[in-house]
Amino acid sequence: MFDGSSIRGFQSIHESDMKLLPVPESAYLDPYRKEKTLIIIFSVHNPVDNSAYSRDPRGVVAKAVDFMRAQGIADTAFFAPEAEFYVFDRVRFKTDINTAYHEIDSYEGAWNTGIKEDADGTPNRGYRTRVKGGYFPVSPTDQFADLRDEMVMQLGKVGLLVERSHHEVGTAGQMEINYRFTDILHAGDDVMKFKYVIRNTAWQGGKTATFMPKPLFGDNGSGMHVHQSLWKDGKPLFFGDGYGDLSDMARHYVGGLLKHAPSLLAFTNPTVNSYRRLVPGYEAPVNLVYSARNRSACIRIPITGSNPKAKRIEFRCPDPSSNPYLAFAAMLMAGLDGIINKIEPPLPVDKDLYELTGDEAAAIPQVPGSLDEVLNNLERDHEFLLKGGVFTKDLIETWIEFKRKQEVDYVRLRPHPAEFELYYDI
């Protein structure tokens, strides 16, 4: 039993008792505790009748899979998230009635070319990652190779099969580590493991990791691109003879994602900070179109050759601030709605979308510009989430209310330090 009223968005105090049931196959040894400690996932239930709790995020994914199977569409949804993150040396921040600031430092940061000493106390020897210049540098410019190696080893200990790791575009330690895909439910579990390992490995190394979508002004943000495919009876369903070698089902899945993206982002990009990332010019997927190869589109069709098993779509909008279970379930439900209703996406766009001008640029729909906007969209467009009882009205209403009061208003009502720079002497 646990106190559900102490969990944000769960129960009120007069009905706070909730029940946890273990998921035995989820257990693994915590690699960071001195004493042997088991980490295990639990499902949340009503203690009165033992029914599954409607706001249990992992339970929402399970219901989405049940709905997919009941429709006869597929029996497995494979998801592969790619969560980017930053590792810094120091961070401090404070918000109060008379104070608002944050300060980040990283010895690798482009702003530290002028410091006298490096992290090890030796004289500054140069080699700093330039702003937007961090994609695949080698040592000594990449100062985090050994730390990433340690992260890879620790991820293996908790059951994640790492396929690649590298420094990402951002200065000051942006990174990406990719691991093998799995079914949608266990993909959510793996994101939770991944974030736990990354944070604690950085911490043990004397550094701090963050999955904030946009911690640095003027450099790339951190996304969580999610590769997706549907299978049935051991056979892939997304390979076909259409554009990008997509099947009709895959195209309709894309149509569902694009149609519902303005509301879907309330779960895949659920923070105020998410919309600091989703702006043109930082490799962010701000265009609500799909394309083969084009990374400025919100949906990319990776080039996978003639192997049907590798055919998938990549939804590039999500970021790692999202709850993976709710985000994955919402994406799947949007895609299934596209399949069920045969929603046709707009024609694919293979041009550089950042270079379009005039009427051509105006014709390309853009992602919403704020959390407030996507919450408004979710209020208007959520019927596709309610099908099969996957999401419930109370979950969606609670999500919207919490986000507005605790995040949108929290930020909106506070003067920003940049406002003092602009207006103090006005």
CSV table of C-alpha atoms in Angstrom, one decimal:
chain,number,residue,atom,x,y,z
A,1,MET,CA,0.0,0.0,0.0
A,2,PHE,CA,1.1,3.6,-0.6
A,3,ASP,CA,-0.3,7.1,-0.2
A,4,GLY,CA,-1.7,8.1,-3.6
A,5,SER,CA,-2.4,11.6,-2.4
A,6,SER,CA,1.4,12.2,-2.2
A,7,ILE,CA,1.8,11.4,-5.9
A,8,ARG,CA,1.1,14.4,-8.2
A,9,GLY,CA,-1.9,13.8,-10.3
A,10,PHE,CA,-3.1,10.7,-8.5
A,11,GLN,CA,-5.6,10.6,-5.6
A,12,SER,CA,-7.2,13.1,-3.3
A,13,ILE,CA,-6.6,12.7,0.5
A,14,HIS,CA,-10.0,11.1,1.3
A,15,GLU,CA,-9.2,8.2,-1.0
A,16,SER,CA,-5.5,8.1,-0.8
A,17,ASP,CA,-4.7,4.4,-0.2
A,18,MET,CA,-3.5,2.6,-3.3
A,19,LYS,CA,-2.2,-0.9,-3.9
A,20,LEU,CA,1.0,-1.9,-5.6
A,21,LEU,CA,1.6,-5.3,-7.3
A,22,PRO,CA,5.1,-6.3,-8.4
A,23,VAL,CA,6.0,-7.1,-12.0
A,24,PRO,CA,8.5,-9.9,-11.3
A,25,GLU,CA,10.3,-9.9,-14.7
A,26,SER,CA,11.2,-6.2,-14.3
A,27,ALA,CA,13.6,-6.8,-11.4
A,28,TYR,CA,17.3,-6.0,-11.7
A,29,LEU,CA,20.1,-5.2,-9.2
A,30,ASP,CA,20.8,-1.5,-8.6
A,31,PRO,CA,24.4,-1.0,-9.7
A,32,TYR,CA,24.8,2.1,-7.5
A,33,ARG,CA,23.9,1.0,-4.0
A,34,LYS,CA,26.5,-0.2,-1.6
A,35,GLU,CA,24.2,-3.0,-0.4
A,36,LYS,CA,22.5,-5.4,-2.8
A,37,THR,CA,19.3,-3.7,-3.7
A,38,LEU,CA,16.6,-4.9,-6.1
A,39,ILE,CA,14.8,-2.4,-8.3
A,40,ILE,CA,11.4,-3.6,-9.5
A,41,ILE,CA,8.4,-2.1,-11.3
A,42,PHE,CA,5.0,-2.2,-9.7
A,43,SER,CA,1.5,-1.8,-11.2
A,44,VAL,CA,-1.0,0.4,-9.4
A,45,HIS,CA,-4.4,-0.9,-8.3
A,46,ASN,CA,-7.5,0.1,-6.4
A,47,PRO,CA,-7.2,-1.6,-3.0
A,48,VAL,CA,-11.0,-2.0,-2.7
A,49,ASP,CA,-11.7,-4.1,-5.8
A,50,ASN,CA,-8.1,-4.8,-7.0
A,51,SER,CA,-8.9,-3.1,-10.4
A,52,ALA,CA,-6.1,-1.5,-12.4
A,53,TYR,CA,-5.8,2.2,-11.7
A,54,SER,CA,-6.8,4.4,-14.7
A,55,ARG,CA,-3.9,6.9,-14.1
A,56,ASP,CA,-1.1,4.3,-13.9
A,57,PRO,CA,1.0,5.3,-16.9
A,58,ARG,CA,2.3,1.8,-17.5
A,59,GLY,CA,-1.2,0.4,-17.4
A,60,VAL,CA,-2.2,2.9,-20.1
A,61,VAL,CA,0.4,1.4,-22.4
A,62,ALA,CA,-0.9,-2.1,-21.7
A,63,LYS,CA,-4.5,-1.0,-22.5
A,64,ALA,CA,-3.2,0.6,-25.8
A,65,VAL,CA,-1.7,-2.7,-26.8
A,66,ASP,CA,-4.9,-4.6,-25.9
A,67,PHE,CA,-6.9,-2.1,-28.1
A,68,MET,CA,-4.5,-2.6,-31.0
A,69,ARG,CA,-4.9,-6.4,-30.8
A,70,ALA,CA,-8.7,-6.2,-30.3
A,71,GLN,CA,-8.9,-4.3,-33.6
A,72,GLY,CA,-7.0,-7.0,-35.4
A,73,ILE,CA,-4.5,-4.5,-36.6
A,74,ALA,CA,-1.3,-5.9,-35.1
A,75,ASP,CA,-0.1,-7.9,-32.1
A,76,THR,CA,3.2,-6.1,-31.5
A,77,ALA,CA,4.3,-2.5,-31.6
A,78,PHE,CA,8.0,-2.0,-31.5
A,79,PHE,CA,9.3,1.3,-30.2
A,80,ALA,CA,12.9,2.6,-30.1
A,81,PRO,CA,13.4,5.9,-28.3
A,82,GLU,CA,16.6,7.9,-28.7
A,83,ALA,CA,17.0,10.1,-25.7
A,84,GLU,CA,19.6,12.9,-25.9
A,85,PHE,CA,21.0,14.5,-22.8
A,86,TYR,CA,23.6,17.0,-21.5
A,87,VAL,CA,26.3,16.4,-18.9
A,88,PHE,CA,27.6,19.4,-17.1
A,89,ASP,CA,30.2,20.1,-14.4
A,90,ARG,CA,28.1,22.5,-12.3
A,91,VAL,CA,24.7,23.9,-12.3
A,92,ARG,CA,22.9,26.3,-9.9
A,93,PHE,CA,19.5,28.0,-10.1
A,94,LYS,CA,17.0,29.8,-7.9
A,95,THR,CA,13.6,31.3,-8.2
A,96,ASP,CA,12.2,33.5,-5.5
A,97,ILE,CA,10.2,36.7,-5.0
A,98,ASN,CA,13.3,38.8,-5.7
A,99,THR,CA,15.5,36.4,-7.5
A,100,ALA,CA,15.5,34.4,-10.7
A,101,TYR,CA,18.7,32.9,-12.2
A,102,HIS,CA,20.4,29.8,-13.5
A,103,GLU,CA,24.1,29.2,-14.2
A,104,ILE,CA,25.6,26.2,-16.0
A,105,ASP,CA,29.3,25.4,-16.4
A,106,SER,CA,31.1,22.7,-18.3
A,107,TYR,CA,34.9,22.6,-18.9
A,108,GLU,CA,34.1,21.4,-22.4
A,109,GLY,CA,31.8,24.4,-23.0
A,110,ALA,CA,32.6,26.8,-25.9
A,111,TRP,CA,32.5,29.7,-23.4
A,112,ASN,CA,35.5,28.3,-21.5
A,113,THR,CA,38.2,28.9,-24.1
A,114,GLY,CA,39.6,31.6,-21.9
A,115,ILE,CA,39.9,29.8,-18.5
A,116,LYS,CA,43.3,29.4,-17.0
A,117,GLU,CA,43.0,25.8,-15.9
A,118,ASP,CA,41.3,22.7,-17.1
A,119,ALA,CA,39.3,20.3,-14.9
A,120,ASP,CA,42.4,18.4,-13.7
A,121,GLY,CA,44.2,21.6,-12.6
A,122,THR,CA,46.6,21.6,-15.6
A,123,PRO,CA,46.9,24.8,-17.8
A,124,ASN,CA,44.2,25.3,-20.4
A,125,ARG,CA,45.2,23.4,-23.5
A,126,GLY,CA,42.4,24.5,-25.7
A,127,TYR,CA,40.1,21.9,-27.4
A,128,ARG,CA,36.6,23.1,-26.6
A,129,THR,CA,33.5,22.0,-28.4
A,130,ARG,CA,32.2,24.9,-30.5
A,131,VAL,CA,28.5,25.9,-30.3
A,132,LYS,CA,26.6,23.5,-32.6
A,133,GLY,CA,30.0,21.8,-33.4
A,134,GLY,CA,29.9,18.7,-31.2
A,135,TYR,CA,28.7,16.1,-33.6
A,136,PHE,CA,31.1,13.1,-33.4
A,137,PRO,CA,34.3,14.9,-32.3
A,138,VAL,CA,37.2,12.7,-31.1
A,139,SER,CA,39.3,13.2,-28.0
A,140,PRO,CA,40.6,15.5,-26.7
A,141,THR,CA,37.8,17.8,-28.0
A,142,ASP,CA,35.3,15.1,-26.8
A,143,GLN,CA,36.1,15.2,-23.1
A,144,PHE,CA,33.4,12.7,-22.2
A,145,ALA,CA,34.4,9.5,-24.1
A,146,ASP,CA,35.4,7.7,-20.9
A,147,LEU,CA,32.3,8.7,-19.1
A,148,ARG,CA,30.1,7.5,-21.9
A,149,ASP,CA,32.0,4.2,-21.9
A,150,GLU,CA,31.2,3.8,-18.3
A,151,MET,CA,27.5,4.6,-19.0
A,152,VAL,CA,27.5,2.0,-21.7
A,153,MET,CA,28.9,-0.6,-19.3
A,154,GLN,CA,26.4,0.2,-16.6
A,155,LEU,CA,23.5,0.1,-19.1
A,156,GLY,CA,24.6,-3.4,-20.0
A,157,LYS,CA,24.4,-4.4,-16.4
A,158,VAL,CA,20.7,-3.5,-16.2
A,159,GLY,CA,19.8,-5.3,-19.4
A,160,LEU,CA,20.0,-2.7,-22.1
A,161,LEU,CA,21.9,-3.8,-25.2
A,162,VAL,CA,23.7,-0.6,-26.4
A,163,GLU,CA,24.2,-0.3,-30.1
A,164,ARG,CA,26.1,3.1,-30.4
A,165,SER,CA,27.1,6.1,-28.3
A,166,HIS,CA,28.5,9.4,-29.4
A,167,HIS,CA,28.9,13.1,-28.6
A,168,GLU,CA,25.9,15.1,-30.0
A,169,VAL,CA,25.8,18.5,-31.7
A,170,GLY,CA,25.6,20.7,-28.6
A,171,THR,CA,28.7,22.1,-26.9
A,172,ALA,CA,29.3,21.4,-23.2
A,173,GLY,CA,28.6,17.7,-23.3
A,174,GLN,CA,25.5,16.8,-25.2
A,175,MET,CA,25.4,13.1,-25.8
A,176,GLU,CA,23.3,10.3,-27.2
A,177,ILE,CA,23.4,6.6,-26.4
A,178,ASN,CA,21.2,4.2,-28.4
A,179,TYR,CA,20.1,0.8,-27.3
A,180,ARG,CA,18.2,-2.0,-28.9
A,181,PHE,CA,14.5,-1.6,-29.6
A,182,THR,CA,11.8,-3.7,-27.9
A,183,ASP,CA,8.0,-3.8,-27.6
A,184,ILE,CA,6.2,-0.6,-26.6
A,185,LEU,CA,5.6,-1.6,-22.9
A,186,HIS,CA,9.2,-2.6,-22.2
A,187,ALA,CA,10.4,0.4,-24.2
A,188,GLY,CA,8.8,2.5,-21.5
A,189,ASP,CA,10.6,0.5,-18.8
A,190,ASP,CA,13.9,0.9,-20.6
A,191,VAL,CA,13.6,4.7,-20.7
A,192,MET,CA,13.2,4.7,-17.0
A,193,LYS,CA,16.2,2.4,-16.6
A,194,PHE,CA,18.2,4.5,-19.0
A,195,LYS,CA,17.6,7.8,-17.3
A,196,TYR,CA,18.4,6.3,-13.9
A,197,VAL,CA,21.7,4.9,-15.1
A,198,ILE,CA,22.7,8.1,-17.0
A,199,ARG,CA,22.0,10.4,-14.0
A,200,ASN,CA,23.8,8.1,-11.5
A,201,THR,CA,26.8,7.4,-13.6
A,202,ALA,CA,27.3,11.1,-14.2
A,203,TRP,CA,26.8,11.7,-10.5
A,204,GLN,CA,29.4,9.1,-9.5
A,205,GLY,CA,31.8,10.7,-12.0
A,206,GLY,CA,31.5,14.1,-10.3
A,207,LYS,CA,29.2,15.5,-12.9
A,208,THR,CA,25.5,16.1,-13.4
A,209,ALA,CA,23.2,14.9,-16.3
A,210,THR,CA,20.0,16.6,-17.4
A,211,PHE,CA,17.3,15.5,-19.8
A,212,MET,CA,15.9,19.1,-20.0
A,213,PRO,CA,14.9,19.7,-23.7
A,214,LYS,CA,16.6,23.1,-23.8
A,215,PRO,CA,19.2,23.8,-21.1
A,216,LEU,CA,21.4,26.1,-23.2
A,217,PHE,CA,20.5,29.2,-25.1
A,218,GLY,CA,21.7,29.3,-28.6
A,219,ASP,CA,22.6,25.6,-29.0
A,220,ASN,CA,20.8,22.4,-29.9
A,221,GLY,CA,18.2,21.0,-27.5
A,222,SER,CA,17.7,17.4,-26.5
A,223,GLY,CA,15.1,15.4,-28.2
A,224,MET,CA,13.8,11.8,-27.9
A,225,HIS,CA,13.1,10.6,-31.5
A,226,VAL,CA,10.9,7.5,-31.4
A,227,HIS,CA,11.2,4.9,-34.1
A,228,GLN,CA,8.0,2.8,-34.4
A,229,SER,CA,6.7,-0.2,-36.4
A,230,LEU,CA,3.8,-2.6,-36.1
A,231,TRP,CA,4.0,-6.4,-36.5
A,232,LYS,CA,1.6,-9.3,-36.7
A,233,ASP,CA,2.3,-13.0,-36.4
A,234,GLY,CA,6.0,-12.3,-36.6
A,235,LYS,CA,5.7,-10.3,-39.8
A,236,PRO,CA,6.4,-6.5,-40.3
A,237,LEU,CA,3.5,-4.5,-41.5
A,238,PHE,CA,5.1,-1.2,-42.5
A,239,PHE,CA,7.1,-2.3,-45.5
A,240,GLY,CA,5.4,-1.8,-48.9
A,241,ASP,CA,5.7,-0.3,-52.4
A,242,GLY,CA,4.7,3.3,-51.5
A,243,TYR,CA,6.7,6.4,-50.9
A,244,GLY,CA,9.8,5.5,-48.8
A,245,ASP,CA,8.9,1.8,-49.2
A,246,LEU,CA,5.9,2.3,-46.8
A,247,SER,CA,2.8,0.1,-46.8
A,248,ASP,CA,-0.6,1.7,-46.9
A,249,MET,CA,-0.9,0.9,-43.2
A,250,ALA,CA,2.3,2.7,-42.4
A,251,ARG,CA,1.2,5.7,-44.5
A,252,HIS,CA,-2.1,5.9,-42.6
A,253,TYR,CA,-0.3,5.5,-39.3
A,254,VAL,CA,1.7,8.6,-40.3
A,255,GLY,CA,-1.5,10.3,-41.2
A,256,GLY,CA,-2.8,9.7,-37.7
A,257,LEU,CA,0.3,11.1,-36.1
A,258,LEU,CA,0.3,14.2,-38.2
A,259,LYS,CA,-3.4,14.8,-37.7
A,260,HIS,CA,-3.2,14.6,-34.0
A,261,ALA,CA,0.3,16.0,-33.4
A,262,PRO,CA,-1.0,19.4,-32.2
A,263,SER,CA,-2.7,17.7,-29.3
A,264,LEU,CA,-0.4,14.7,-29.1
A,265,LEU,CA,2.5,17.0,-28.1
A,266,ALA,CA,0.8,17.6,-24.7
A,267,PHE,CA,2.2,14.1,-23.8
A,268,THR,CA,5.3,13.9,-26.0
A,269,ASN,CA,6.5,17.4,-25.2
A,270,PRO,CA,4.9,18.2,-21.9
A,271,THR,CA,6.9,21.0,-20.4
A,272,VAL,CA,7.3,24.7,-20.9
A,273,ASN,CA,10.9,24.1,-21.7
A,274,SER,CA,10.0,21.7,-24.5
A,275,TYR,CA,9.0,24.6,-26.7
A,276,ARG,CA,12.3,26.4,-26.3
A,277,ARG,CA,13.6,23.4,-28.3
A,278,LEU,CA,10.9,23.3,-31.0
A,279,VAL,CA,12.1,26.4,-32.9
A,280,PRO,CA,13.7,26.6,-36.4
A,281,GLY,CA,17.4,26.6,-36.8
A,282,TYR,CA,18.5,24.0,-34.2
A,283,GLU,CA,17.8,20.8,-36.2
A,284,ALA,CA,14.4,20.7,-34.4
A,285,PRO,CA,11.5,19.0,-36.2
A,286,VAL,CA,9.1,21.9,-36.3
A,287,ASN,CA,7.4,21.1,-39.6
A,288,LEU,CA,4.3,18.9,-39.5
A,289,VAL,CA,5.1,16.9,-42.6
A,290,TYR,CA,6.8,13.6,-43.3
A,291,SER,CA,9.8,12.9,-45.5
A,292,ALA,CA,12.5,10.3,-46.3
A,293,ARG,CA,15.8,11.6,-45.0
A,294,ASN,CA,14.6,15.1,-44.2
A,295,ARG,CA,15.4,15.8,-40.5
A,296,SER,CA,13.5,19.1,-40.4
A,297,ALA,CA,10.2,17.1,-40.8
A,298,CYS,CA,8.5,15.9,-37.7
A,299,ILE,CA,8.3,12.4,-39.2
A,300,ARG,CA,11.2,10.9,-41.0
A,301,ILE,CA,11.3,7.6,-43.0
A,302,PRO,CA,14.7,6.1,-42.3
A,303,ILE,CA,16.5,4.6,-45.3
A,304,THR,CA,16.6,0.9,-44.4
A,305,GLY,CA,17.3,-0.8,-47.8
A,306,SER,CA,15.2,-3.7,-48.9
A,307,ASN,CA,14.9,-5.4,-45.5
A,308,PRO,CA,11.1,-5.4,-44.6
A,309,LYS,CA,12.0,-6.0,-40.9
A,310,ALA,CA,13.9,-2.8,-40.7
A,311,LYS,CA,11.1,-0.6,-42.1
A,312,ARG,CA,9.9,1.9,-39.6
A,313,ILE,CA,8.8,5.5,-39.1
A,314,GLU,CA,10.6,8.0,-36.8
A,315,PHE,CA,8.5,10.6,-34.9
A,316,ARG,CA,11.1,13.3,-34.1
A,317,CYS,CA,9.1,15.8,-32.0
A,318,PRO,CA,9.2,14.0,-28.6
A,319,ASP,CA,11.7,15.0,-26.0
A,320,PRO,CA,13.0,13.2,-22.9
A,321,SER,CA,11.0,15.3,-20.4
A,322,SER,CA,8.0,13.2,-21.3
A,323,ASN,CA,6.6,10.3,-19.3
A,324,PRO,CA,7.5,7.5,-21.7
A,325,TYR,CA,4.5,5.4,-21.0
A,326,LEU,CA,2.0,8.2,-21.6
A,327,ALA,CA,3.9,9.5,-24.6
A,328,PHE,CA,4.3,6.1,-26.3
A,329,ALA,CA,0.6,5.2,-25.6
A,330,ALA,CA,-0.6,8.5,-27.1
A,331,MET,CA,1.6,8.0,-30.2
A,332,LEU,CA,0.3,4.5,-30.7
A,333,MET,CA,-3.3,5.6,-30.4
A,334,ALA,CA,-2.8,8.4,-32.9
A,335,GLY,CA,-1.3,6.0,-35.3
A,336,LEU,CA,-4.0,3.4,-34.8
A,337,ASP,CA,-6.6,6.1,-35.4
A,338,GLY,CA,-4.9,6.8,-38.7
A,339,ILE,CA,-5.1,3.2,-39.7
A,340,ILE,CA,-8.7,2.6,-38.6
A,341,ASN,CA,-9.9,5.8,-40.4
A,342,LYS,CA,-7.5,5.5,-43.3
A,343,ILE,CA,-6.2,9.1,-42.6
A,344,GLU,CA,-4.1,10.3,-45.6
A,345,PRO,CA,-1.2,12.4,-44.6
A,346,PRO,CA,-0.2,15.5,-46.7
A,347,LEU,CA,2.1,14.8,-49.6
A,348,PRO,CA,5.7,14.1,-48.4
A,349,VAL,CA,8.2,17.0,-48.7
A,350,ASP,CA,11.8,16.3,-49.7
A,351,LYS,CA,13.0,19.9,-49.9
A,352,ASP,CA,15.0,21.7,-47.2
A,353,LEU,CA,12.1,23.0,-45.3
A,354,TYR,CA,14.2,25.7,-43.6
A,355,GLU,CA,14.9,27.2,-47.1
A,356,LEU,CA,11.3,27.6,-48.2
A,357,THR,CA,10.0,31.1,-48.7
A,358,GLY,CA,6.7,32.9,-49.4
A,359,ASP,CA,3.6,30.9,-50.1
A,360,GLU,CA,5.5,27.6,-50.2
A,361,ALA,CA,6.7,28.1,-46.6
A,362,ALA,CA,3.3,29.3,-45.5
A,363,ALA,CA,1.7,26.1,-46.7
A,364,ILE,CA,3.8,24.0,-44.4
A,365,PRO,CA,2.0,23.5,-41.0
A,366,GLN,CA,4.2,24.1,-37.9
A,367,VAL,CA,4.2,22.5,-34.5
A,368,PRO,CA,2.4,24.5,-31.8
A,369,GLY,CA,4.6,27.1,-30.1
A,370,SER,CA,3.8,26.6,-26.4
A,371,LEU,CA,2.7,24.2,-23.8
A,372,ASP,CA,-0.4,26.3,-23.2
A,373,GLU,CA,-1.3,25.9,-26.9
A,374,VAL,CA,-1.0,22.1,-27.0
A,375,LEU,CA,-3.1,21.8,-23.8
A,376,ASN,CA,-5.8,23.8,-25.5
A,377,ASN,CA,-5.5,21.4,-28.5
A,378,LEU,CA,-5.7,18.4,-26.2
A,379,GLU,CA,-9.0,19.7,-24.8
A,380,ARG,CA,-10.5,19.8,-28.3
A,381,ASP,CA,-8.9,16.7,-29.7
A,382,HIS,CA,-8.7,13.7,-27.4
A,383,GLU,CA,-11.4,11.3,-28.5
A,384,PHE,CA,-8.8,9.1,-30.3
A,385,LEU,CA,-7.2,8.6,-26.9
A,386,LEU,CA,-10.4,7.5,-25.2
A,387,LYS,CA,-11.0,4.6,-27.6
A,388,GLY,CA,-11.0,1.2,-25.8
A,389,GLY,CA,-10.8,3.0,-22.5
A,390,VAL,CA,-7.0,3.4,-23.0
A,391,PHE,CA,-6.9,7.0,-21.7
A,392,THR,CA,-9.7,8.1,-19.5
A,393,LYS,CA,-11.4,11.5,-19.2
A,394,ASP,CA,-10.2,11.9,-15.6
A,395,LEU,CA,-6.6,11.3,-16.6
A,396,ILE,CA,-6.7,13.8,-19.5
A,397,GLU,CA,-8.5,16.4,-17.4
A,398,THR,CA,-6.1,16.0,-14.5
A,399,TRP,CA,-3.1,16.2,-16.8
A,400,ILE,CA,-4.4,19.5,-18.4
A,401,GLU,CA,-5.2,21.0,-15.0
A,402,PHE,CA,-1.9,20.1,-13.4
A,403,LYS,CA,0.2,21.3,-16.3
A,404,ARG,CA,-1.7,24.7,-16.5
A,405,LYS,CA,-1.5,25.4,-12.8
A,406,GLN,CA,1.9,23.9,-11.8
A,407,GLU,CA,3.9,24.7,-15.0
A,408,VAL,CA,2.3,27.2,-17.4
A,409,ASP,CA,1.2,29.6,-14.8
A,410,TYR,CA,4.3,29.1,-12.6
A,411,VAL,CA,6.5,30.3,-15.4
A,412,ARG,CA,4.1,32.8,-17.0
A,413,LEU,CA,3.6,34.8,-13.7
A,414,ARG,CA,7.3,35.3,-13.0
A,415,PRO,CA,9.5,38.1,-14.4
A,416,HIS,CA,12.3,36.6,-16.5
A,417,PRO,CA,15.9,37.9,-16.0
A,418,ALA,CA,16.0,38.9,-19.7
A,419,GLU,CA,13.1,41.3,-19.0
A,420,PHE,CA,15.3,43.3,-16.7
A,421,GLU,CA,17.9,43.5,-19.4
A,422,LEU,CA,15.3,44.8,-21.8
A,423,TYR,CA,13.1,46.9,-19.7
A,424,TYR,CA,14.6,47.9,-16.3
A,425,ASP,CA,15.6,51.4,-17.5
A,426,ILE,CA,12.7,51.9,-19.8
